[in-house]
XYZ file of C-alpha atoms in Angstrom:
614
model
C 111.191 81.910 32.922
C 114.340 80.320 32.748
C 113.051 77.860 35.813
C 110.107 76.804 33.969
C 112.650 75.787 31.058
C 114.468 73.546 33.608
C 111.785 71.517 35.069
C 109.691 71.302 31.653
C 112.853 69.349 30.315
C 114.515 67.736 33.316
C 111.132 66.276 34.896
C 110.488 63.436 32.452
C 114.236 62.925 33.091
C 113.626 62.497 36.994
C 110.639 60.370 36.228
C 112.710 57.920 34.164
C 115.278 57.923 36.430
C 112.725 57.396 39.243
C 110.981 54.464 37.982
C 114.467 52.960 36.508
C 115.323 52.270 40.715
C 112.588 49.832 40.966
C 112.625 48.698 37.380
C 113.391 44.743 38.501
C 110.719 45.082 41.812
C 107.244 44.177 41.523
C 104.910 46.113 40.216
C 103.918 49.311 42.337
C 100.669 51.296 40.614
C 102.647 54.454 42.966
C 105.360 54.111 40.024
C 102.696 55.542 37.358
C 101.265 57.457 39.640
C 104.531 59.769 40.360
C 105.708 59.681 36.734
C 102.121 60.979 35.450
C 102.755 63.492 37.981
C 106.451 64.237 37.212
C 105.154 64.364 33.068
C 102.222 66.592 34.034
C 104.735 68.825 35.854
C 107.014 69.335 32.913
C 103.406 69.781 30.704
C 102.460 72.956 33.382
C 105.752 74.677 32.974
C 105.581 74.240 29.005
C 102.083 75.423 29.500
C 103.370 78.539 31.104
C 106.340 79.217 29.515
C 103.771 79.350 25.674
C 101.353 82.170 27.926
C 104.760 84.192 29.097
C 106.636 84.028 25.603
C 108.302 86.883 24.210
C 109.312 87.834 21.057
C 113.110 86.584 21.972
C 111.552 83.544 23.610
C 114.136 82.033 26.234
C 117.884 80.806 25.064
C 119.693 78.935 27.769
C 123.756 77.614 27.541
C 124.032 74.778 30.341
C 127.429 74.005 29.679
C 130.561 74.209 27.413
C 129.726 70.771 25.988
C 132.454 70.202 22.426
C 134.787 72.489 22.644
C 137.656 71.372 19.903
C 139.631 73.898 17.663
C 137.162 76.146 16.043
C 134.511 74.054 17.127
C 132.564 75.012 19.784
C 128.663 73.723 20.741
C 127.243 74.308 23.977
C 124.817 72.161 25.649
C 122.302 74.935 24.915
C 118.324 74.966 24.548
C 115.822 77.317 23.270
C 112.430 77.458 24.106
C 110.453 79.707 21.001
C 107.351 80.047 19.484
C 107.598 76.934 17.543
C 109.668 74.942 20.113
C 107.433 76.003 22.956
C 104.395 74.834 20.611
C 105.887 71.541 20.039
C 106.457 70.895 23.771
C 102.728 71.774 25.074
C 101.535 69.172 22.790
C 104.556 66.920 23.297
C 103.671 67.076 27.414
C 99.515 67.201 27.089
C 99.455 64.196 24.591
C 102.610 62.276 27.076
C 100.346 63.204 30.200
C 97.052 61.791 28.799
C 99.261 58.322 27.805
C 101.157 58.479 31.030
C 97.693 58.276 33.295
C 95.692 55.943 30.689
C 98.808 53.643 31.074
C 98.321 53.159 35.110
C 95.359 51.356 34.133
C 96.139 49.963 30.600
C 99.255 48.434 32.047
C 98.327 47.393 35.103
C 98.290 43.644 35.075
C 101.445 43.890 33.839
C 105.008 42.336 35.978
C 107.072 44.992 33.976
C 105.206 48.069 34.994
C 107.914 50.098 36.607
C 110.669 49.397 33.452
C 107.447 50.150 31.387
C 107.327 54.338 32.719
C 110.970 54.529 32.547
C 111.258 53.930 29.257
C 108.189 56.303 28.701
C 109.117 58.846 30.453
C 112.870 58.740 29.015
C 111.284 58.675 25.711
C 109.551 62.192 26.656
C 112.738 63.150 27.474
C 114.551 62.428 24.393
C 111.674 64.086 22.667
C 112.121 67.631 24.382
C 115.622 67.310 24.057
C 115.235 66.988 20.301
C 112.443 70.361 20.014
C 114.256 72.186 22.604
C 118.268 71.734 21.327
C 119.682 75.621 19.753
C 121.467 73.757 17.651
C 121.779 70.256 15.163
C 124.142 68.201 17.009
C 122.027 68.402 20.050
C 118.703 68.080 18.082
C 120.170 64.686 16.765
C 121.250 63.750 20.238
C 117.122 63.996 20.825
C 116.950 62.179 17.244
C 119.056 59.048 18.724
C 117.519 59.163 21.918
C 113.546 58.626 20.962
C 115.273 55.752 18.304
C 116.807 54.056 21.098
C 113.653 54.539 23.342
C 111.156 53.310 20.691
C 113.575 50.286 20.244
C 113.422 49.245 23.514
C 109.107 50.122 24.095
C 108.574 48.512 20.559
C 110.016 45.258 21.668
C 108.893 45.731 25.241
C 107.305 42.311 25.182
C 110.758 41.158 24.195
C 109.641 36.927 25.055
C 107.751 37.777 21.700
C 109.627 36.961 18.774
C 107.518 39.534 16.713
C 108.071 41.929 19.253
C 111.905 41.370 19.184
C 111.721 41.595 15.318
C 110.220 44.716 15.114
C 111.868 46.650 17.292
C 114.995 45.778 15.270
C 112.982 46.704 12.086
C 112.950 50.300 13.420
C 116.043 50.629 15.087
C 117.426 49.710 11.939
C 115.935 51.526 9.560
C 115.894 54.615 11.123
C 119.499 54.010 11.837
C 119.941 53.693 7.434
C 118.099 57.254 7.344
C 119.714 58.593 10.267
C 123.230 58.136 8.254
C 122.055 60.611 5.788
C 120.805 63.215 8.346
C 124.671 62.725 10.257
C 126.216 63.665 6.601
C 123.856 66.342 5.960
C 125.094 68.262 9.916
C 128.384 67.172 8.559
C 128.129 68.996 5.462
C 126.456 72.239 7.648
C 129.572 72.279 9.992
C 131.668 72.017 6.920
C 130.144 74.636 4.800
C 129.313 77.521 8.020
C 131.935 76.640 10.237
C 129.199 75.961 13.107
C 126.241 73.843 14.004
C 123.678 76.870 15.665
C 120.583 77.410 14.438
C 120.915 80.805 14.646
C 123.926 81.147 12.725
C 123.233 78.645 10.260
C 120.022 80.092 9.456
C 121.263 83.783 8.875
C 123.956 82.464 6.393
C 121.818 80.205 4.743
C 120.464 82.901 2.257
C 124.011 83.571 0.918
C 125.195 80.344 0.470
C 125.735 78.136 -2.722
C 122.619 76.914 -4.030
C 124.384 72.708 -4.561
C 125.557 73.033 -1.685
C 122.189 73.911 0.162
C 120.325 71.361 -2.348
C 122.594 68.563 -0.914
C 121.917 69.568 2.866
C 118.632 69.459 2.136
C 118.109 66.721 0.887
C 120.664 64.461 3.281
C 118.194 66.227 6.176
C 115.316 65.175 4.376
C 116.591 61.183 4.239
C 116.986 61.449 7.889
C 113.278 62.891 8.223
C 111.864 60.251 5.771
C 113.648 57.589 8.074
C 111.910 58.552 11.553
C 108.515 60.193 10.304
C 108.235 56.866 7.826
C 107.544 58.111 4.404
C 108.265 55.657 1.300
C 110.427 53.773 1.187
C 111.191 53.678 4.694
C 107.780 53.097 6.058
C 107.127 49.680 6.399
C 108.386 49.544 10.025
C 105.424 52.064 10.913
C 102.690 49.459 10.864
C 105.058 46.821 12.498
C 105.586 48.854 15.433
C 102.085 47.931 16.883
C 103.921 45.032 18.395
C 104.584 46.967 21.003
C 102.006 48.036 24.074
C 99.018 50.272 23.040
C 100.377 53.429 24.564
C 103.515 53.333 22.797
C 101.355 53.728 19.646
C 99.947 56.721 20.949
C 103.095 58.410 21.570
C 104.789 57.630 18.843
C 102.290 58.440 16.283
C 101.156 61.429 17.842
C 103.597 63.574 19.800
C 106.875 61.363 19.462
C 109.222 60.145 16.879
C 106.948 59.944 13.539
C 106.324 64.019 13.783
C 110.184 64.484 14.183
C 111.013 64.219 10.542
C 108.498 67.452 9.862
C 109.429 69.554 12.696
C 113.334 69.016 11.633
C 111.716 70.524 8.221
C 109.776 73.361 10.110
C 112.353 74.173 12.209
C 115.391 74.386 9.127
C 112.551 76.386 7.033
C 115.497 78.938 5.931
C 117.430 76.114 4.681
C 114.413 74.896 2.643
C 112.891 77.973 1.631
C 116.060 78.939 -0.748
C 115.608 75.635 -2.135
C 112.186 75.342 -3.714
C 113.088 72.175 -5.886
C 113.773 70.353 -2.981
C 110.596 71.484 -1.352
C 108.323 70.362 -4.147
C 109.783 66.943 -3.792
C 109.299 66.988 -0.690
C 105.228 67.704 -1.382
C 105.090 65.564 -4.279
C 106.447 62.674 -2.046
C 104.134 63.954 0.517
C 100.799 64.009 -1.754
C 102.059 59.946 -2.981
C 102.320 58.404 1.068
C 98.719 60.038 1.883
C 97.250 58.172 -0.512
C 99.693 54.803 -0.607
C 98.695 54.771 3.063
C 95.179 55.317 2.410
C 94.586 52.195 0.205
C 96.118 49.904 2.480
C 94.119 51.151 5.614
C 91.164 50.364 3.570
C 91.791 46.757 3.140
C 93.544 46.015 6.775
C 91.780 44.011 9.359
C 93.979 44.740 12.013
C 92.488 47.196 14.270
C 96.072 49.049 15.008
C 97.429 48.976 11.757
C 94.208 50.952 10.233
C 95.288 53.630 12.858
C 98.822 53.052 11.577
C 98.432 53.198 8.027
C 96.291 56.722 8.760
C 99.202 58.096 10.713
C 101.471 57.688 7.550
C 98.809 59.338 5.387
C 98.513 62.349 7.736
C 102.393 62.653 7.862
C 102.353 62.870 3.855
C 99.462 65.577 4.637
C 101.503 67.405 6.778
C 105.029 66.970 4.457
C 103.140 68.534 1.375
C 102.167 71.788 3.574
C 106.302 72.260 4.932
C 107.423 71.017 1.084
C 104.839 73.816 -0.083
C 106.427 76.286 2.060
C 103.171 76.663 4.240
C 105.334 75.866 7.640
C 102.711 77.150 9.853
C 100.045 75.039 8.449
C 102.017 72.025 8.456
C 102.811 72.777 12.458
C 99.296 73.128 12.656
C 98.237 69.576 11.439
C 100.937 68.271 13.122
C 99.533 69.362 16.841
C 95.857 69.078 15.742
C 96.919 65.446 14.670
C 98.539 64.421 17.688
C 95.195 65.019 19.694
C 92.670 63.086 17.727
C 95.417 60.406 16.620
C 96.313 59.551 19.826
C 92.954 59.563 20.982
C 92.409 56.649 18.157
C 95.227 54.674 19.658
C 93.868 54.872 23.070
C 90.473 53.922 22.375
C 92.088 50.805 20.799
C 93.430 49.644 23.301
C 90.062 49.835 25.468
C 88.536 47.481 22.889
C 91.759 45.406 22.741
C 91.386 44.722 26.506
C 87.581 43.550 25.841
C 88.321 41.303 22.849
C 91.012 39.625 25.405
C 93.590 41.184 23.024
C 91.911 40.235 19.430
C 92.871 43.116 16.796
C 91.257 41.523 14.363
C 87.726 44.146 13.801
C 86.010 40.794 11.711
C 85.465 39.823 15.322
C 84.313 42.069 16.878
C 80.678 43.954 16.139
C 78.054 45.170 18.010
C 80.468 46.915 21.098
C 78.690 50.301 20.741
C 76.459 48.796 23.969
C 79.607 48.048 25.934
C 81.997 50.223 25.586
C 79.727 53.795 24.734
C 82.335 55.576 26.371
C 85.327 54.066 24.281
C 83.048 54.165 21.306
C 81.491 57.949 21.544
C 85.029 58.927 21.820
C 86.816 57.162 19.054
C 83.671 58.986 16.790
C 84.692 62.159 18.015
C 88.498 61.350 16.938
C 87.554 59.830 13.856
C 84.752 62.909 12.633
C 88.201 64.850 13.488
C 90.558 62.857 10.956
C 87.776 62.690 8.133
C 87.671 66.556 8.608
C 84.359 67.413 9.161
C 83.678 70.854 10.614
C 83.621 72.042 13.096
C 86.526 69.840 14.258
C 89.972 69.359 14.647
C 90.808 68.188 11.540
C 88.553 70.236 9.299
C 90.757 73.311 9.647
C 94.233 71.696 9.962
C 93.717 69.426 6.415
C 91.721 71.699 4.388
C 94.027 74.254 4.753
C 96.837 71.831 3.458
C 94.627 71.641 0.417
C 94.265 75.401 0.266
C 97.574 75.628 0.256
C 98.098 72.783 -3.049
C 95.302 74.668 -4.905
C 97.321 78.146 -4.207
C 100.658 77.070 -5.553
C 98.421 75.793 -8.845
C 99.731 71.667 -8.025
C 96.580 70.726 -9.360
C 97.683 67.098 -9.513
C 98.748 67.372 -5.535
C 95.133 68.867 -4.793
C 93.415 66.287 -6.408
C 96.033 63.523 -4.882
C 95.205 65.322 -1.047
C 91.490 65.639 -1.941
C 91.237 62.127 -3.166
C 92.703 61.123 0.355
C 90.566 62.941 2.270
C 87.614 60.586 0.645
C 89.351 57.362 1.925
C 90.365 59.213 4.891
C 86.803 59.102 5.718
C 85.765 55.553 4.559
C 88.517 53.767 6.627
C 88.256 55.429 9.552
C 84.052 55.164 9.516
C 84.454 51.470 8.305
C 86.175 50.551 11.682
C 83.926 52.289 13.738
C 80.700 50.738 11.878
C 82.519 47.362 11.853
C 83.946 47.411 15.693
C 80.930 49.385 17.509
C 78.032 48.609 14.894
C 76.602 45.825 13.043
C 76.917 42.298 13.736
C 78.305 41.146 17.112
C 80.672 38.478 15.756
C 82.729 38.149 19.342
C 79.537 36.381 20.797
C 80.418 33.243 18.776
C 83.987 33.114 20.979
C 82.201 33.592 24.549
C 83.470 36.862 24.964
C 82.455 39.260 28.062
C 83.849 42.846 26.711
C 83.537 45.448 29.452
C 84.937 49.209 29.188
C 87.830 50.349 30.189
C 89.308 51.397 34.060
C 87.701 54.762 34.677
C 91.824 55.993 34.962
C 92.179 55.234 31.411
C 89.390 56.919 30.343
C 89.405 60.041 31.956
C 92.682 60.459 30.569
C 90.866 60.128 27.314
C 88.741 63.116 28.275
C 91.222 65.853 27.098
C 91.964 64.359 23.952
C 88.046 64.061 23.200
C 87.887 67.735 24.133
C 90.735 68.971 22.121
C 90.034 66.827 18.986
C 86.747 68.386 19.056
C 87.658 72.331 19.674
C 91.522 72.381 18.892
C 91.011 73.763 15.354
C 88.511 76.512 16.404
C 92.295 78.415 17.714
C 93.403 78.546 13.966
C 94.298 82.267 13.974
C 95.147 82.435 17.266
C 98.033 79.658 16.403
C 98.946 81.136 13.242
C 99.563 84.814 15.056
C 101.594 82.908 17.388
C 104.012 80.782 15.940
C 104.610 83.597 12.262
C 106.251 85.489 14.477
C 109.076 82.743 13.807
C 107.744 80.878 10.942
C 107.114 82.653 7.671
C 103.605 83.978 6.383
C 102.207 82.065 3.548
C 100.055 84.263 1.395
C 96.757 83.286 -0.125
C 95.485 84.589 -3.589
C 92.899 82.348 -4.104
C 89.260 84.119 -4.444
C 86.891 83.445 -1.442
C 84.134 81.444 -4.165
C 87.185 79.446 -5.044
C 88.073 78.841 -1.212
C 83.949 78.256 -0.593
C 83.856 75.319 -3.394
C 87.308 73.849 -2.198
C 86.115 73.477 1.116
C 82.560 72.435 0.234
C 84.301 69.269 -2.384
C 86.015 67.974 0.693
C 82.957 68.500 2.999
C 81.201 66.566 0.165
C 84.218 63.625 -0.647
C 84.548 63.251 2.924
C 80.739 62.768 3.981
C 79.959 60.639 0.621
C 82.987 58.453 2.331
C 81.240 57.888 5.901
C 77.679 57.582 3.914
C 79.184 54.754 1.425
C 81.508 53.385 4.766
C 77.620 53.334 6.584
C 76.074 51.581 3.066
C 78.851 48.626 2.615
C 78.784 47.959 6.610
C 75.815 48.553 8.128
C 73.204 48.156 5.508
C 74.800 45.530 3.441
C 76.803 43.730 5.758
C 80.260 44.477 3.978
C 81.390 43.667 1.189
C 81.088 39.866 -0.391
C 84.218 37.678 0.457
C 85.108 37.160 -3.134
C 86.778 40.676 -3.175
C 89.365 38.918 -1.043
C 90.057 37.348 -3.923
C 90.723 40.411 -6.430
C 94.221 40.520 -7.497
C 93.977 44.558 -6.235
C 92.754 43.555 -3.284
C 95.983 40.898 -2.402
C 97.599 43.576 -4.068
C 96.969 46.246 -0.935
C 96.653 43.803 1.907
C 99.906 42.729 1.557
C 100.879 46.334 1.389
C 101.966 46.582 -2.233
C 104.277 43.380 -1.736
C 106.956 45.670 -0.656
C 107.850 43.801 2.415
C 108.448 40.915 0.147
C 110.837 42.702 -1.943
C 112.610 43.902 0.994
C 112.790 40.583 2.370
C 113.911 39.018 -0.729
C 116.044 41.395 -2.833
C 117.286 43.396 0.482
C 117.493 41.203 3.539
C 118.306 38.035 1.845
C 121.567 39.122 -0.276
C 122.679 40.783 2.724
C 122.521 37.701 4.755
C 123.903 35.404 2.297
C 126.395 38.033 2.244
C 127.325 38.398 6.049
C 127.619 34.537 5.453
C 129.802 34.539 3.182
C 131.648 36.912 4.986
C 131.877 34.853 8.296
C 132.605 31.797 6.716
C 135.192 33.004 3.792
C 136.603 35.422 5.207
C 136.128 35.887 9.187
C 136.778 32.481 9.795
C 139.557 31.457 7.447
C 141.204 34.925 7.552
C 140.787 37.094 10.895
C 140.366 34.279 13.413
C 143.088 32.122 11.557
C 145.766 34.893 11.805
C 144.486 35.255 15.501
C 145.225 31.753 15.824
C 148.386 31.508 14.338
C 150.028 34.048 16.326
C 148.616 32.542 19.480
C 150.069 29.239 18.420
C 153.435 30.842 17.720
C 153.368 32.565 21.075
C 152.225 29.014 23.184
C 155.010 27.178 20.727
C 157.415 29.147 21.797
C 156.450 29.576 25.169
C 156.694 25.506 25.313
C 160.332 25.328 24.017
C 161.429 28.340 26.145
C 160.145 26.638 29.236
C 162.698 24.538 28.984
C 164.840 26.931 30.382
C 163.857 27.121 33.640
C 164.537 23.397 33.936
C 165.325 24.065 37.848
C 168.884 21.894 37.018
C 171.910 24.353 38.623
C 174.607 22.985 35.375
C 171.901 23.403 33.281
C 170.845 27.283 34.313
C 174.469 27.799 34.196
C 175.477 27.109 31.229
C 172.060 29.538 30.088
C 174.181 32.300 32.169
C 177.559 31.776 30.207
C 175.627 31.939 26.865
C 173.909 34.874 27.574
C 176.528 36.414 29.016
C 179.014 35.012 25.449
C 175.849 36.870 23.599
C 176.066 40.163 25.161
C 180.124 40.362 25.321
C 180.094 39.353 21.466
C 177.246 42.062 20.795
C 179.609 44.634 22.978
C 182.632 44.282 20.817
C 180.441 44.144 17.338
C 179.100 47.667 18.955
């Protein structure tokens, strides 16, 4: 087994690697074609290494990597039931992207530097699932930042582009502070950075002091899976290409933050408190997210503003202390999700780019394929049985209605009503209803036949993923803890039938406002709530003006007061000294014979007086 561990984490690597040589060549359509292959590679051996697993699973030291005092980390890796989980849908969801992107980005001059960074992001996502202990896991952690830096602002001529791809890299480099002081904290407090270890002495160890882990873990987690108030570079990551979206909502970087909670479940689960913050943060993002996908126009940002929801979805299961459930969503998610985000970009390459769904209309007859697809993803999200979704999100809710958080059911249920409405008013809006690109002499055509058979999978999975729900759950508690049900089967019945309900009665009203009536009027626009969403709760602003502002006036300040008239003036100083005195000692080597002479008999009068002072 231990080969298939090798070449499920080292292929992406080669692929990177491999498309990095002609990275400044023209375009070559052979470059995506061996990278899909190299990804799909790594996918088969993940694939195979989830049907062999044993109940050890497969623990492999490379090398001696830190080896300092009493501190000593290998370069190690484990491949487990949860690890092994994570990687399957890490590689199918980075193989689907990988092929759709041969056509997606096809017309494009940076195609090659395009799958390396892909592929090196894959990389730095196994890394990160597949590390046996922190330090390597935030070696992962720092790798899909740096890669989602550089494919966020992989348009980099854009200034937008540029901007936020810094947003990201910056905030997730605030959070990520907290996460380094929370594996400083673990090395100081257990004397090592294994999992293994860690975990076993977690039970005995000083409530505080596992409080404060937790929660310095938890910053980092808020920082790269985007909950409040970190989120706000989320929705301005769309800047980047299409299929960057896809990965990192689905597979990559946004569903790091829970799995660091999944996977340091012993740490969590003697600190309940913590947990319950955790949810009740959780329960607030799935519905903050939720309003402003309502209002949005911009066809990736809706998909956006629902992957921040889900992740507050998924946070309230691991805060709960239903890990299982909130792996669950989590791979159920990244199917439907990133089938969302590819079906996007199909309609983005028929509106000539256009995100904005008040243009568009009426597609349904042009892009079926596209469109009967993004249903299927969307029926998923809104949770209608039998899909995807349906069994992943109720089951969240189970879980709030079993720990009696009444307040966090009715938050979740609540969510799962404008879950349905936003994601039903962009279908009805793009596919349906009035053809408003016709206006703007646009021919919209579907996608290359590449891109959408890569779609295929994620259709099929989407639809059938959640039908494996005790199959998954018997696989991955042999790591994870059980979480016990006592709720009555009549109280389980009426749960699931409300959210059946709230979620239909939000396509049905979605189907009213949009197709029957035409949406709503345009003086809505105009309703202080409405501004009030749209420009996503004005946070930005705040940022911008009580955050970014100071600190630039600040770093002004700084280089003006300070840099300039202290630090470079001492610089200058001494290098004026030292050219001063390098212009008056010149004067020595005069080339005149008397002159260097009389030099010698000083010098020489200097050293005999030092001598007899001696």
């Amino acid at each position: 087994m231990e080969k298939y561990v090798y070449i499920a984490l080292f292929a992406p690597l080669a692929a990177a690697i491999f498309a990095a040589f002609f990275a400044m060549r023209e375009k070559n359509l052979i470059t995506g074609i061996v990278n899909s292959l190299f990804i799909a590679l790594s996918t088969a051996a993940s694939i195979m290494l989830l049907y062999s697993m044993g109940e050890e699973g497969v623990h492999l030291d490379l090398i001696s990597w830190i080896s300092i005092a009493d501190l000593s980390i290998p370069f190690g890796f484990v491949v487990d039931r949860v690890s092994v989980m994570m990687m399957v849908t890490v590689g199918v969801v980075s193989t689907a992207v990988h092929v759709y992107s041969i056509g997606y980005m096809s017309h494009d001059k940076s195609f090659n530097r395009f799958f390396s960074y892909l592929s090196a992001f894959v990389f730095s996502m196994l890394v990160l699932v597949m590390s046996d202990n922190f330090l390597g896991l935030f070696i992962g952690w720092e790798g899909v930042g740096l890669c989602s830096w550089m494919l966020i602002g992989f348009w980099y001529h854009k200034d937008s582009a540029s901007w936020a791809a810094n947003e990201a890299f910056i905030m997730n480099r605030i959070a990520d502070l907290g996460m380094l002081l929370g594996i400083f904290m673990i090395y100081w407090q257990f004397g090592t950075l294994q999992y293994d270890t860690v975990f076993a002495a977690a039970q005995g160890t000083d409530t505080m002091i596992l409080t404060a882990i937790g929660i310095l873990l938890f910053v980092g987690a808020m920082g790269k899976s985007a909950q409040f108030p970190l989120h706000t570079w989320l929705a301005d990551a769309m800047e980047g290409p299409t299929p960057v979206s896809a990965l990192i909502h689905a597979a990559t970087m946004v569903t790091a933050g829970v799995y660091l909670v999944i996977r340091a479940n012993p740490i969590y689960l003697n600190i309940p408190d913590v947990g319950f913050f955790i949810a009740c943060l959780g329960a607030f993002v799935a519905i903050f997210a939720a309003l402003m996908a309502l209002v949005n126009n911009d066809l990736k940002r809706i998909i956006a503003y629902s992957t921040l929801s889900q992740l507050g979805y998924m946070f309230v299961a691991a805060g709960l202390g239903a890990y299982w459930i909130a792996l669950f969503h989590l791979v159920t998610h990244a199917y439907f999700k990133s089938l969302l985000f590819l079906g996007a970009g199909n309609v983005m390459h028929a509106m000539h780019e256009d995100l904005n769904i008040k243009n568009m209309g009426g597609l349904f007859g042009s892009l079926k394929i596209t469109a009967l697809l993004m249903i299927i993803a969307s029926v998923a999200l809104a949770g209608i049985y039998p899909f995807a979704g349906f069994f992943s999100k109720d089951k969240i809710l189970e879980v709030a209605l079993n720990e009696n958080a009444y307040i966090l059911y009715l938050m979740l249920w609540a969510g799962a009503g404008l879950t349905a409405f936003y994601s039903f008013r962009l279908i009805f809006v793009v596919f349906f209803g009035e053809a408003s690109w016709k206006k703007h002499h646009i021919h919209p055509h579907e996608a290359a036949i590449v891109s959408l058979l890569a779609m295929l999978p994620l259709g099929v999975l989407a639809a059938i993923a959640g039908l494996y729900e005790h199959e998954f759950q018997e696989f991955v508690t042999r790591i994870l803890p059980e979480y016990a049900f006592g709720i009555a089967h009549e109280t389980i019945f009426l749960m699931v039938a409300s959210t059946i309900g709230i979620a239909v009665f939000g396509i049905l009203f979605a189907f009213y406002m949009y197709i029957v009536r035409g949406g709503f009027s345009k003086d809505i626009e105009q309703k202080a709530v409405y501004k009030f969403l749209f420009n996503q709760y004005y946070i930005p602003q705040l940022y911008q003006s009580y955050i970014v502002r100071p600190f630039e006036a600040a770093a002004k300040f700084a280089w003006k007061n300070l840099d300039e008239r202290f630090i470079d003036a001492s610089v200058d100083m001494i290098a004026n000294m030292l050219r001063q005195s390098g212009d008056k000692t010149r004067r020595m080597q005069s080339g005149n014979l008397s002159a260097m002479l009389r030099w010698m008999v000083f010098g020489l009068s200097i050293l005999l007086l030092t001598a007899v002072l001696a």
